[in-house]
Coordinates of C-alpha atoms in Angstrom, one line a residue:
Chain F
X1 CA -14.8 2.5 9.1
X2 CA -11.5 4.2 8.8
X3 CA -11.0 6.7 5.9
X4 CA -8.0 8.6 4.7
X5 CA -8.2 11.8 2.6
X6 CA -5.5 13.5 0.6
X7 CA -7.0 16.7 -0.8
X8 CA -4.1 17.6 -3.1
X9 CA -4.2 15.5 -6.3
X10 CA -1.1 17.2 -7.6
X11 CA 1.7 19.3 -6.2
X12 CA 4.9 20.7 -7.6
X13 CA 8.0 22.1 -6.1
X14 CA 11.3 23.6 -7.3
X15 CA 14.4 21.4 -6.8
X16 CA 16.0 22.1 -3.4
X17 CA 12.9 23.7 -2.0
X18 CA 10.5 22.3 0.6
X19 CA 7.0 20.9 0.0
X20 CA 4.3 19.7 2.3
X21 CA 1.7 17.1 1.4
X22 CA -1.5 17.0 3.4
X23 CA -3.4 14.0 4.8
X24 CA -6.4 13.7 7.1
X25 CA -8.0 10.6 8.4
X26 CA -10.9 9.4 10.4
X27 CA -10.9 6.7 13.0
X28 CA -12.4 5.9 16.4
X29 CA -9.3 4.0 17.5
X30 CA -6.8 5.4 19.9
X31 CA -3.8 3.4 18.8
X32 CA -2.9 3.0 15.2
X33 CA -0.1 3.5 12.6
X34 CA 0.1 6.1 9.9
X35 CA 2.4 5.8 6.9
X36 CA 3.6 7.7 3.9
X37 CA 4.4 5.5 0.9
X38 CA 6.0 6.6 -2.4
X39 CA 5.2 5.0 -5.7
X40 CA 7.5 6.0 -8.6
X41 CA 6.7 5.0 -12.2
X42 CA 8.3 1.6 -11.5
X43 CA 5.1 0.8 -9.5
X44 CA 7.1 -0.3 -6.5
X45 CA 5.5 0.9 -3.2
X46 CA 8.3 2.3 -1.0
X47 CA 7.8 3.1 2.6
X48 CA 8.9 6.7 3.3
X49 CA 8.0 7.2 7.0
X50 CA 5.9 5.6 9.8
X51 CA 4.3 7.2 12.8
X52 CA 2.9 5.4 15.8
X53 CA -0.2 7.2 17.1
X54 CA 0.8 6.7 20.8
X55 CA 4.1 8.6 20.2
X56 CA 3.8 12.4 20.5
X57 CA 7.1 13.0 18.8
X58 CA 6.9 13.5 15.1
X59 CA 8.8 10.9 13.0
X60 CA 11.7 12.0 10.8
X61 CA 13.8 10.2 8.2
X62 CA 16.5 12.3 6.8
X63 CA 14.9 14.9 4.5
X64 CA 11.4 13.6 5.3
X65 CA 9.4 14.5 8.4
X66 CA 5.8 14.5 9.5
X67 CA 3.5 16.8 11.4
X68 CA 1.2 14.5 13.3
X69 CA -1.7 16.3 14.9
X70 CA -3.7 13.5 16.6
X71 CA -6.6 15.6 17.9
X72 CA -7.1 17.1 14.5
X73 CA -6.5 13.7 12.8
X74 CA -3.9 15.3 10.5
X75 CA -0.7 13.7 9.2
X76 CA 1.2 15.9 6.7
X77 CA 4.6 15.0 5.1
X78 CA 7.3 17.6 4.7
X79 CA 10.0 17.0 2.1
X80 CA 13.0 19.2 2.5
X81 CA 15.7 19.9 -0.1
X82 CA 13.5 18.3 -2.8
X83 CA 15.4 16.2 -5.3
X84 CA 14.5 15.0 -8.8
X85 CA 14.3 11.5 -7.5
X86 CA 11.5 12.5 -5.1
X87 CA 9.1 12.8 -8.0
X88 CA 6.4 10.1 -7.5
X89 CA 2.9 9.4 -6.3
X90 CA 2.7 9.7 -2.5
X91 CA 0.1 7.8 -0.6
X92 CA -0.9 8.4 3.0
X93 CA -2.1 5.2 4.7
X94 CA -3.7 4.1 8.0
X95 CA -3.5 0.8 9.8
X96 CA -5.0 -0.5 13.0
X97 CA -2.6 -2.0 15.6
X98 CA -5.0 -4.6 16.8
X99 CA -7.3 -6.7 14.7
X100 CA -7.3 -6.5 10.9
X101 CA -3.9 -5.3 9.7
X102 CA -4.9 -4.1 6.2
X103 CA -3.8 -0.7 5.0
X104 CA -6.3 2.0 4.2
X105 CA -4.9 4.4 1.6
X106 CA -5.7 7.9 0.6
X107 CA -6.3 8.9 -3.0
X108 CA -2.7 9.9 -3.5
X109 CA -0.8 13.1 -4.4
X110 CA 1.3 13.3 -7.6
X111 CA 4.5 15.2 -6.8
X112 CA 6.5 16.9 -9.6
X113 CA 10.0 18.3 -9.0
X114 CA 10.9 21.2 -11.3
X115 CA 14.6 21.5 -12.0
Chain E
X1 CA 12.7 -6.1 5.4
X2 CA 11.1 -8.8 3.3
X3 CA 11.9 -9.4 -0.4
X4 CA 8.9 -10.1 -2.5
X5 CA 8.9 -11.5 -5.9
X6 CA 5.7 -11.1 -7.9
X7 CA 5.1 -12.7 -11.3
X8 CA 4.3 -11.9 -14.0
X9 CA 5.3 -8.2 -14.0
X10 CA 2.8 -7.5 -16.7
X11 CA 0.4 -9.3 -19.1
X12 CA -2.1 -8.6 -21.8
X13 CA -5.0 -11.0 -21.7
X14 CA -8.1 -11.7 -23.8
X15 CA -11.5 -11.1 -22.2
X16 CA -13.1 -14.2 -20.7
X17 CA -9.8 -15.8 -19.8
X18 CA -8.1 -16.1 -16.4
X19 CA -4.7 -15.0 -15.1
X20 CA -2.9 -16.3 -12.0
X21 CA -0.4 -14.0 -10.3
X22 CA 2.2 -15.4 -8.0
X23 CA 3.7 -13.9 -4.9
X24 CA 6.9 -15.4 -3.3
X25 CA 8.4 -14.0 -0.1
X26 CA 11.9 -14.7 1.1
X27 CA 10.8 -15.3 4.7
X28 CA 7.9 -16.8 6.5
X29 CA 5.1 -14.4 7.0
X30 CA 1.8 -14.8 8.8
X31 CA -0.3 -12.4 6.7
X32 CA -0.3 -11.7 2.9
X33 CA -2.5 -9.2 1.3
X34 CA -3.7 -8.6 -2.3
X35 CA -4.4 -5.1 -3.5
X36 CA -5.8 -3.7 -6.7
X37 CA -4.8 -0.3 -8.1
X38 CA -7.1 0.8 -11.0
X39 CA -5.6 3.3 -13.5
X40 CA -4.9 6.6 -11.8
X41 CA -6.4 5.4 -8.5
X42 CA -5.3 4.4 -5.1
X43 CA -4.8 0.9 -3.7
X44 CA -7.8 -1.1 -2.5
X45 CA -7.6 -4.3 -0.6
X46 CA -9.0 -7.3 -2.3
X47 CA -8.4 -9.9 0.3
X48 CA -6.2 -11.2 3.1
X49 CA -4.6 -14.6 2.3
X50 CA -4.5 -16.8 5.4
X51 CA -2.3 -19.9 5.5
X52 CA -4.3 -23.0 6.0
X53 CA -7.7 -21.4 5.7
X54 CA -10.0 -19.5 3.4
X55 CA -9.0 -16.0 2.3
X56 CA -10.9 -13.1 3.9
X57 CA -12.4 -10.9 1.2
X58 CA -13.3 -7.2 1.4
X59 CA -16.6 -5.8 0.5
X60 CA -17.1 -5.8 -3.3
X61 CA -14.7 -8.7 -4.0
X62 CA -15.8 -12.4 -4.2
X63 CA -14.0 -15.6 -4.2
X64 CA -15.4 -16.8 -7.6
X65 CA -13.9 -13.8 -9.3
X66 CA -10.6 -13.6 -7.3
X67 CA -9.8 -17.0 -6.0
X68 CA -6.7 -17.0 -3.7
X69 CA -4.4 -19.8 -2.6
X70 CA -2.0 -19.8 0.3
X71 CA -0.3 -23.2 0.5
X72 CA 2.5 -22.2 2.9
X73 CA 3.9 -19.2 4.8
X74 CA 6.0 -17.9 1.9
X75 CA 3.7 -18.2 -1.2
X76 CA 0.3 -17.1 -2.4
X77 CA -1.5 -16.8 -5.7
X78 CA -4.3 -14.5 -6.9
X79 CA -6.4 -15.5 -9.9
X80 CA -8.4 -13.0 -11.8
X81 CA -11.1 -15.0 -13.4
X82 CA -13.3 -14.5 -16.5
X83 CA -11.6 -11.2 -17.2
X84 CA -13.2 -8.1 -18.7
X85 CA -11.6 -4.7 -19.6
X86 CA -12.7 -3.4 -16.2
X87 CA -10.2 -5.7 -14.6
X88 CA -7.3 -3.8 -16.2
X89 CA -5.3 -2.7 -13.1
X90 CA -2.1 -3.1 -11.2
X91 CA -2.3 -6.0 -8.7
X92 CA 0.0 -5.9 -5.7
X93 CA 1.0 -8.4 -3.2
X94 CA 1.9 -7.2 0.3
X95 CA 3.2 -8.8 3.5
X96 CA 3.6 -7.6 7.1
X97 CA 7.0 -6.8 8.4
X98 CA 7.1 -9.6 11.0
X99 CA 5.9 -13.1 11.3
X100 CA 4.6 -12.3 14.8
X101 CA 1.4 -10.4 14.2
X102 CA 2.0 -8.3 17.3
X103 CA 5.3 -7.1 16.0
X104 CA 4.1 -6.1 12.6
X105 CA 4.8 -2.5 11.8
X106 CA 5.0 -1.5 8.2
X107 CA 4.0 -3.5 5.1
X108 CA 6.2 -4.4 2.2
X109 CA 5.0 -4.7 -1.4
X110 CA 5.9 -6.7 -4.5
X111 CA 6.6 -4.8 -7.6
X112 CA 3.1 -5.3 -8.9
X113 CA 1.5 -6.9 -11.9
X114 CA 0.2 -4.6 -14.6
X115 CA -2.8 -6.4 -16.2
X116 CA -4.4 -5.2 -19.4
X117 CA -7.5 -7.0 -20.7
X118 CA -8.4 -6.5 -24.3

């Protein structure tokens, strides 16, 4: 079974600085998707970024980028120029491409932005 | 992207009663998922709602406790039956990004239902 591990329960960063959230996963599949979702206090799950495992290039979305290390099964999220609105719970998630399309989530990292 | 409307957004219920949560999507989707998020925890899949057939439940979740309906490609309900305080959680509906299973990439979520059982 696939598992996702986030080893940082909480992180904090100064506004405008850069922070990196860690995620590791375990799978025997060769093709899959990895995601970072953001959950603010509103409870809404918001997709931050997606990475396809067959793509070597790291995904980027504006201030958000990932460091995808397939061999190491590592998928970290870097937030540049942190803003107060980035404060939220961040969940790393895994999904197979074939077969069951459910998401497997990590435990989450609570990110605090200090003004 | 899909727009998902989930009702109710929150409720406080007496133990022993049941609550039905509704999930309405603005487009036809093949797969709908129901997740539970216990206080301070991550999301755990309860079941996959299949149109026209029985839902597929994950280990630790049973149909008698969490019956699911999926009458069409835009709507599903999850019922939390015979509730106890341990059922106090956020329940979230989720759909794939494309009706064609092979084109599904990310998942979209409803705003969740915060359930408190007293």
